[in-house]
Amino acid sequence: MAKIVFTVLWAGVVIAVNSMLDDFIWAEYLSTFALGGIYAFTVDKVPGPRAKSTQEGPRL
């Protein structure tokens, strides 16, 4: 649930930054790329439900 909340809030940040840079197309592209990279590194740090690891079959 925390990752969903974080993603929605981060989308708000991206929208706000892009709306401030409305007259500068290159700055919008650059900020979207930079914020996307920051999101990719940060979202892994947000606690969320732990995925069950797949169990390996019997070894032969």
CSV table of C-alpha atoms in Angstrom, one decimal:
chain,number,residue,atom,x,y,z
A,1,MET,CA,0.0,0.0,0.0
A,2,ALA,CA,2.9,2.3,0.8
A,3,LYS,CA,4.3,1.9,-2.7
A,4,ILE,CA,0.9,2.9,-4.3
A,5,VAL,CA,0.7,6.0,-2.1
A,6,PHE,CA,4.3,6.9,-2.9
A,7,THR,CA,3.7,6.4,-6.6
A,8,VAL,CA,0.6,8.7,-6.6
A,9,LEU,CA,2.4,11.4,-4.6
A,10,TRP,CA,5.4,11.1,-7.0
A,11,ALA,CA,3.1,11.5,-10.0
A,12,GLY,CA,1.9,14.7,-8.4
A,13,VAL,CA,5.5,15.9,-8.1
A,14,VAL,CA,6.2,15.2,-11.7
A,15,ILE,CA,3.0,17.0,-12.8
A,16,ALA,CA,3.8,20.0,-10.7
A,17,VAL,CA,7.4,20.3,-12.0
A,18,ASN,CA,6.2,19.9,-15.6
A,19,SER,CA,3.6,22.5,-15.2
A,20,MET,CA,6.2,25.0,-13.8
A,21,LEU,CA,8.4,24.3,-16.8
A,22,ASP,CA,5.7,24.6,-19.3
A,23,ASP,CA,7.5,27.1,-21.5
A,24,PHE,CA,10.8,25.1,-21.7
A,25,ILE,CA,10.2,21.9,-23.5
A,26,TRP,CA,13.8,20.7,-23.1
A,27,ALA,CA,13.6,21.3,-19.3
A,28,GLU,CA,10.4,19.2,-19.2
A,29,TYR,CA,12.1,16.3,-20.9
A,30,LEU,CA,15.1,16.6,-18.6
A,31,SER,CA,13.1,16.9,-15.4
A,32,THR,CA,10.9,13.9,-16.4
A,33,PHE,CA,14.0,11.8,-17.1
A,34,ALA,CA,15.7,12.8,-13.9
A,35,LEU,CA,12.5,12.4,-11.7
A,36,GLY,CA,11.9,9.0,-13.3
A,37,GLY,CA,15.4,7.9,-12.4
A,38,ILE,CA,15.0,9.1,-8.8
A,39,TYR,CA,11.7,7.3,-8.6
A,40,ALA,CA,13.2,4.1,-9.9
A,41,PHE,CA,15.9,4.1,-7.2
A,42,THR,CA,13.6,5.3,-4.4
A,43,VAL,CA,10.6,3.1,-4.9
A,44,ASP,CA,12.7,0.0,-4.0
A,45,LYS,CA,13.4,1.6,-0.6
A,46,VAL,CA,9.7,2.1,0.2
A,47,PRO,CA,8.4,-0.8,2.4
A,48,GLY,CA,5.7,-2.9,0.8
A,49,PRO,CA,4.4,-6.4,1.0
A,50,ARG,CA,7.1,-9.0,0.7
A,51,ALA,CA,6.7,-11.2,-2.3
A,52,LYS,CA,6.8,-14.9,-1.6
A,53,SER,CA,9.8,-16.5,-3.2
A,54,THR,CA,9.1,-19.3,-5.5
A,55,GLN,CA,10.1,-22.6,-4.1
A,56,GLU,CA,12.5,-24.6,-6.2
A,57,GLY,CA,11.4,-28.1,-7.2
A,58,PRO,CA,13.3,-31.2,-6.0
A,59,ARG,CA,16.8,-31.4,-7.2
A,60,LEU,CA,17.7,-34.4,-9.3
